XYZ file of C-alpha atoms in Angstrom:
349
model
C 94.603 -8.298 9.983
C 96.207 -11.556 8.798
C 97.202 -14.241 11.301
C 98.310 -17.893 11.243
C 95.777 -19.630 13.489
C 96.183 -23.139 14.937
C 92.990 -25.189 14.910
C 94.463 -28.644 15.401
C 97.067 -31.150 14.238
C 98.111 -30.336 10.653
C 95.524 -27.558 10.643
C 97.014 -24.057 10.626
C 95.064 -21.462 8.657
C 96.135 -18.019 7.505
C 92.998 -15.928 7.885
C 91.728 -12.466 8.723
C 91.127 -11.835 12.425
C 90.087 -8.786 14.403
C 92.767 -7.166 16.605
C 91.941 -7.474 20.296
C 91.190 -4.516 22.516
C 94.314 -3.179 24.206
C 94.381 -3.630 27.988
C 95.766 -0.948 30.290
C 99.002 -2.871 31.041
C 99.620 -3.955 27.433
C 101.457 -2.686 24.388
C 100.403 -3.371 20.835
C 103.311 -4.540 18.687
C 103.444 -4.250 14.911
C 105.265 -7.506 14.232
C 108.218 -7.234 11.843
C 109.664 -10.757 11.830
C 108.788 -14.024 13.573
C 110.613 -17.345 13.705
C 109.144 -20.844 13.482
C 110.212 -22.828 16.545
C 110.594 -26.568 17.092
C 107.771 -26.286 19.619
C 105.572 -24.815 16.882
C 106.499 -27.767 14.693
C 105.513 -30.214 17.455
C 102.120 -28.526 17.642
C 101.713 -28.787 13.871
C 102.785 -32.420 13.602
C 101.515 -33.914 16.857
C 99.476 -31.280 18.723
C 98.028 -30.315 20.977
C 101.215 -30.468 23.069
C 101.072 -27.128 24.892
C 98.093 -25.447 23.238
C 94.993 -25.536 25.500
C 91.978 -27.030 23.740
C 89.546 -28.009 26.486
C 89.799 -25.199 29.032
C 91.065 -21.633 28.928
C 94.685 -21.246 29.977
C 94.952 -19.932 33.574
C 97.445 -17.199 32.659
C 96.221 -16.043 29.254
C 92.539 -16.901 29.601
C 92.608 -18.240 26.042
C 92.278 -21.579 24.267
C 92.374 -22.875 20.686
C 91.896 -21.749 18.039
C 94.721 -19.259 18.610
C 97.422 -17.410 16.716
C 100.817 -19.072 16.966
C 104.279 -17.516 17.074
C 106.505 -16.823 20.086
C 109.829 -15.813 18.495
C 109.228 -12.270 17.291
C 110.223 -8.632 17.331
C 108.551 -5.486 16.120
C 107.646 -1.859 16.706
C 105.329 -0.500 19.377
C 102.133 0.687 17.691
C 100.110 1.697 20.773
C 100.365 1.570 24.578
C 97.827 0.993 27.330
C 96.981 3.693 29.851
C 99.192 2.194 32.600
C 102.269 1.611 30.418
C 105.234 3.747 31.454
C 108.371 2.275 29.839
C 107.448 2.238 26.159
C 105.985 4.586 23.570
C 104.849 4.330 19.979
C 107.783 3.722 17.654
C 110.013 1.853 20.127
C 111.718 -1.258 18.745
C 111.139 -4.287 20.988
C 111.699 -8.005 21.231
C 109.200 -10.080 23.173
C 109.888 -12.551 25.973
C 106.853 -14.804 25.500
C 107.107 -16.638 28.833
C 104.328 -15.725 31.254
C 104.482 -16.848 34.899
C 102.532 -16.190 38.076
C 105.517 -14.274 39.493
C 105.161 -15.674 42.995
C 108.648 -17.200 43.281
C 112.266 -16.236 42.512
C 112.899 -16.229 38.782
C 114.887 -19.488 38.758
C 111.932 -21.303 40.361
C 109.078 -19.309 38.874
C 108.542 -21.316 35.634
C 108.172 -24.527 37.623
C 105.256 -22.992 39.501
C 103.399 -22.850 36.195
C 104.013 -21.000 32.946
C 102.320 -20.107 29.691
C 103.686 -18.946 26.363
C 102.466 -16.130 24.173
C 101.892 -17.921 20.869
C 101.259 -21.347 22.410
C 98.842 -20.662 25.263
C 97.522 -17.372 23.887
C 97.621 -15.330 20.677
C 101.136 -14.707 19.403
C 103.332 -13.173 16.750
C 102.327 -14.834 13.484
C 100.102 -11.827 12.912
C 100.280 -8.223 11.763
C 99.706 -6.986 15.324
C 99.734 -8.593 18.760
C 99.012 -7.285 22.258
C 101.459 -8.297 24.992
C 102.025 -7.284 28.623
C 104.454 -4.396 29.024
C 106.610 -6.683 31.188
C 107.149 -9.012 28.201
C 108.856 -6.337 26.086
C 112.619 -5.732 25.979
C 114.232 -2.829 24.164
C 116.162 -3.917 21.086
C 119.678 -2.412 20.920
C 120.428 -0.120 17.982
C 123.110 -2.562 16.849
C 120.464 -5.212 16.125
C 117.886 -5.301 13.357
C 114.298 -6.374 13.968
C 115.175 -9.524 12.044
C 117.953 -10.158 14.580
C 115.344 -9.595 17.269
C 113.367 -12.609 16.073
C 116.383 -14.764 17.009
C 116.623 -13.583 20.624
C 114.056 -16.009 22.060
C 115.560 -19.261 20.703
C 119.063 -18.009 21.484
C 117.964 -17.398 25.078
C 116.956 -21.075 25.275
C 120.542 -22.008 24.422
C 121.998 -19.465 26.857
C 119.861 -20.896 29.657
C 120.941 -24.447 28.743
C 124.615 -23.475 29.009
C 123.957 -21.965 32.429
C 121.979 -25.017 33.584
C 124.918 -27.232 32.628
C 127.258 -25.034 34.689
C 129.628 -24.993 31.736
C 132.996 -23.451 32.551
C 135.690 -21.794 30.452
C 137.711 -24.537 28.745
C 135.132 -27.305 29.200
C 134.509 -29.918 26.543
C 130.936 -30.364 25.342
C 128.882 -32.618 23.096
C 125.645 -31.484 21.467
C 123.321 -34.288 20.387
C 121.118 -32.892 17.643
C 122.060 -30.136 15.190
C 118.619 -28.673 14.617
C 117.997 -24.981 15.357
C 118.322 -25.193 19.159
C 121.289 -27.553 18.867
C 123.017 -25.093 16.544
C 122.285 -22.240 18.918
C 123.657 -24.316 21.806
C 126.864 -24.710 19.813
C 127.024 -20.945 19.276
C 126.379 -20.289 22.979
C 128.945 -22.888 24.077
C 131.552 -21.264 21.864
C 130.725 -17.841 23.317
C 131.009 -19.312 26.828
C 134.524 -20.601 26.148
C 134.183 -24.323 25.412
C 137.501 -25.780 24.252
C 135.986 -28.634 22.248
C 132.454 -28.656 20.834
C 131.382 -31.991 19.355
C 128.196 -31.932 17.275
C 126.260 -35.100 16.498
C 123.439 -35.630 14.013
C 122.252 -37.977 11.263
C 122.224 -35.231 8.635
C 125.479 -34.284 6.908
C 123.946 -30.959 5.902
C 123.185 -30.091 9.505
C 126.628 -31.254 10.616
C 128.313 -28.997 8.083
C 126.182 -26.109 9.359
C 127.290 -26.996 12.908
C 130.931 -26.866 11.796
C 130.316 -23.496 10.163
C 128.797 -22.109 13.384
C 131.514 -23.244 15.781
C 131.649 -27.006 16.304
C 135.248 -28.197 16.501
C 134.292 -31.802 15.671
C 131.298 -33.346 13.886
C 130.066 -36.947 14.103
C 127.438 -38.622 11.954
C 125.676 -40.906 14.433
C 124.322 -43.045 11.623
C 127.770 -43.933 10.334
C 129.752 -44.556 13.517
C 129.206 -45.355 17.197
C 128.747 -41.853 18.632
C 130.004 -42.645 22.144
C 133.166 -44.346 20.886
C 133.750 -41.478 18.461
C 133.437 -38.908 21.248
C 135.781 -40.847 23.529
C 138.337 -41.013 20.736
C 138.403 -37.210 21.039
C 137.909 -36.896 24.817
C 138.885 -40.265 26.372
C 137.162 -39.763 29.740
C 134.041 -38.226 28.208
C 132.971 -34.611 27.856
C 132.407 -32.281 30.780
C 128.887 -31.363 29.664
C 126.555 -32.919 27.109
C 123.365 -31.431 25.722
C 120.490 -33.628 24.566
C 118.715 -31.612 21.870
C 117.160 -34.354 19.743
C 114.380 -35.616 22.014
C 114.650 -39.360 21.349
C 115.681 -42.345 23.468
C 118.949 -43.215 21.666
C 120.441 -39.726 22.042
C 119.250 -39.497 25.652
C 121.238 -42.628 26.521
C 124.208 -41.751 24.330
C 124.507 -38.309 25.919
C 124.858 -39.924 29.345
C 127.410 -42.477 28.105
C 129.474 -39.754 26.419
C 129.743 -37.659 29.595
C 132.546 -38.089 32.116
C 131.861 -39.390 35.625
C 130.388 -36.551 37.717
C 129.871 -34.567 34.534
C 126.500 -33.138 33.559
C 123.963 -34.005 30.869
C 121.402 -31.290 30.126
C 118.036 -32.143 28.589
C 117.129 -29.242 26.319
C 114.718 -30.883 23.879
C 110.984 -31.417 24.113
C 110.227 -35.155 24.112
C 107.136 -35.967 22.040
C 106.703 -39.299 23.825
C 107.990 -41.203 26.842
C 111.093 -43.399 26.635
C 112.157 -46.659 28.277
C 115.117 -45.945 30.543
C 116.671 -47.436 33.689
C 117.913 -44.923 36.303
C 120.721 -47.365 37.131
C 122.286 -45.840 34.048
C 123.151 -42.857 36.243
C 124.128 -44.892 39.261
C 126.658 -46.809 37.176
C 128.134 -43.784 35.407
C 128.124 -41.020 38.037
C 126.656 -38.592 35.504
C 124.303 -35.889 36.755
C 121.233 -35.165 34.648
C 119.457 -31.840 34.684
C 117.032 -30.094 32.382
C 116.227 -26.662 31.055
C 112.919 -25.032 30.185
C 112.927 -21.711 28.390
C 114.962 -19.050 30.308
C 114.802 -16.622 33.180
C 114.196 -12.904 32.559
C 117.863 -12.378 33.460
C 119.008 -14.871 30.821
C 116.712 -13.246 28.249
C 118.167 -9.796 28.948
C 121.707 -11.221 28.878
C 120.948 -12.711 25.478
C 119.762 -9.326 24.193
C 122.913 -7.709 25.568
C 125.320 -10.372 24.236
C 123.750 -10.236 20.787
C 123.881 -6.453 20.924
C 127.623 -6.454 21.525
C 128.265 -9.202 18.967
C 129.489 -11.736 21.513
C 126.606 -13.985 20.470
C 126.056 -14.226 16.720
C 123.106 -16.490 15.903
C 122.304 -14.962 12.519
C 123.974 -17.865 10.682
C 121.150 -20.251 11.566
C 118.683 -18.465 9.241
C 118.075 -20.684 6.208
C 114.969 -19.087 4.676
C 112.633 -16.095 4.823
C 108.997 -16.542 3.834
C 105.707 -14.677 3.688
C 102.911 -15.336 6.190
C 100.658 -16.671 3.411
C 103.228 -19.428 2.780
C 103.778 -20.417 6.420
C 102.327 -23.918 6.068
C 103.884 -25.036 2.782
C 107.199 -23.164 2.905
C 107.441 -23.113 6.705
C 106.005 -26.043 8.610
C 106.084 -28.534 5.745
C 109.593 -27.461 4.728
C 110.892 -27.938 8.272
C 109.224 -31.349 8.407
C 110.601 -32.644 5.124
C 113.833 -30.738 4.437
C 116.588 -31.363 6.980
C 118.744 -28.664 5.412
C 116.391 -26.116 6.965
C 117.290 -24.673 10.360
C 115.599 -21.370 11.205
C 112.866 -20.071 8.926
C 111.773 -16.489 9.532
C 108.317 -15.239 8.618
C 108.093 -11.705 7.264
C 105.235 -9.640 8.672
C 105.887 -5.911 8.230
C 109.441 -6.713 7.117
C 110.839 -3.638 8.839
C 114.526 -3.651 9.633
């Protein structure tokens, strides 16, 4: 079968690989669609970030080279002997987060986690084996292409919950890339009264407006903090840092009201210089979000199924697996009009 295999920085190869033997607690999924994530892009441009290269991952038992892809949905092709909840032909979306399962779900990821597609073979392939516990039934109201959007949307849902955003709150989203756009969609669904999107790209800002931002600010053309406070004089209730660079980290704090909350959603590629007195002097609380709990993932499936969450507007291109480097990773690196690129595997609906 074909798979997109990560070997190293700027080295992803589409090649033929042998499907792995199915374990008793696993299902084999015939992948229909898979999305390219910002984390995948980090691995391509700067990796290894998460991908294990020296030792086998403690949860997956795997290391590079490995098949990437953790945003995917498909159809069950086969089931292991101990699988009870799924059968061949079932439509599923995969929660790629693997944990040890020794703590309550809100603490569990911080005890150690691995990702299907980053720490072990993932969904940029014709078939992939995953634990039964990673599969979630896709509602009939959603297509398999919709299913490929569940995982990144769940990241945004978890971020909203981490920020304790309430009905009527004002929010600012720093960074209008894919996760920033999904955070805007989730904030709108959660009842934000004002959603201020900030980015350097006019194309991305217009997309943010299209998807629910009430105000857009080009941070390269005006002081972003002053512009936000012209809209919300005391600062927003909750800000979301989704750019992963020092300027937006500091601006997000400055744009938040005293005792408000700033949520770090992005993955920082490198450390930043920052003085914690920044918090002492502003009264802003800073928290962070990593992935999502199983509850948040199921809620995302449910909310998309009912149409309360509609992330489909972030799709900007659909490509074939053979073109994943040039039309996927390179396009996302060089073309800021791109948001979510989906890779067609079986292409089933």
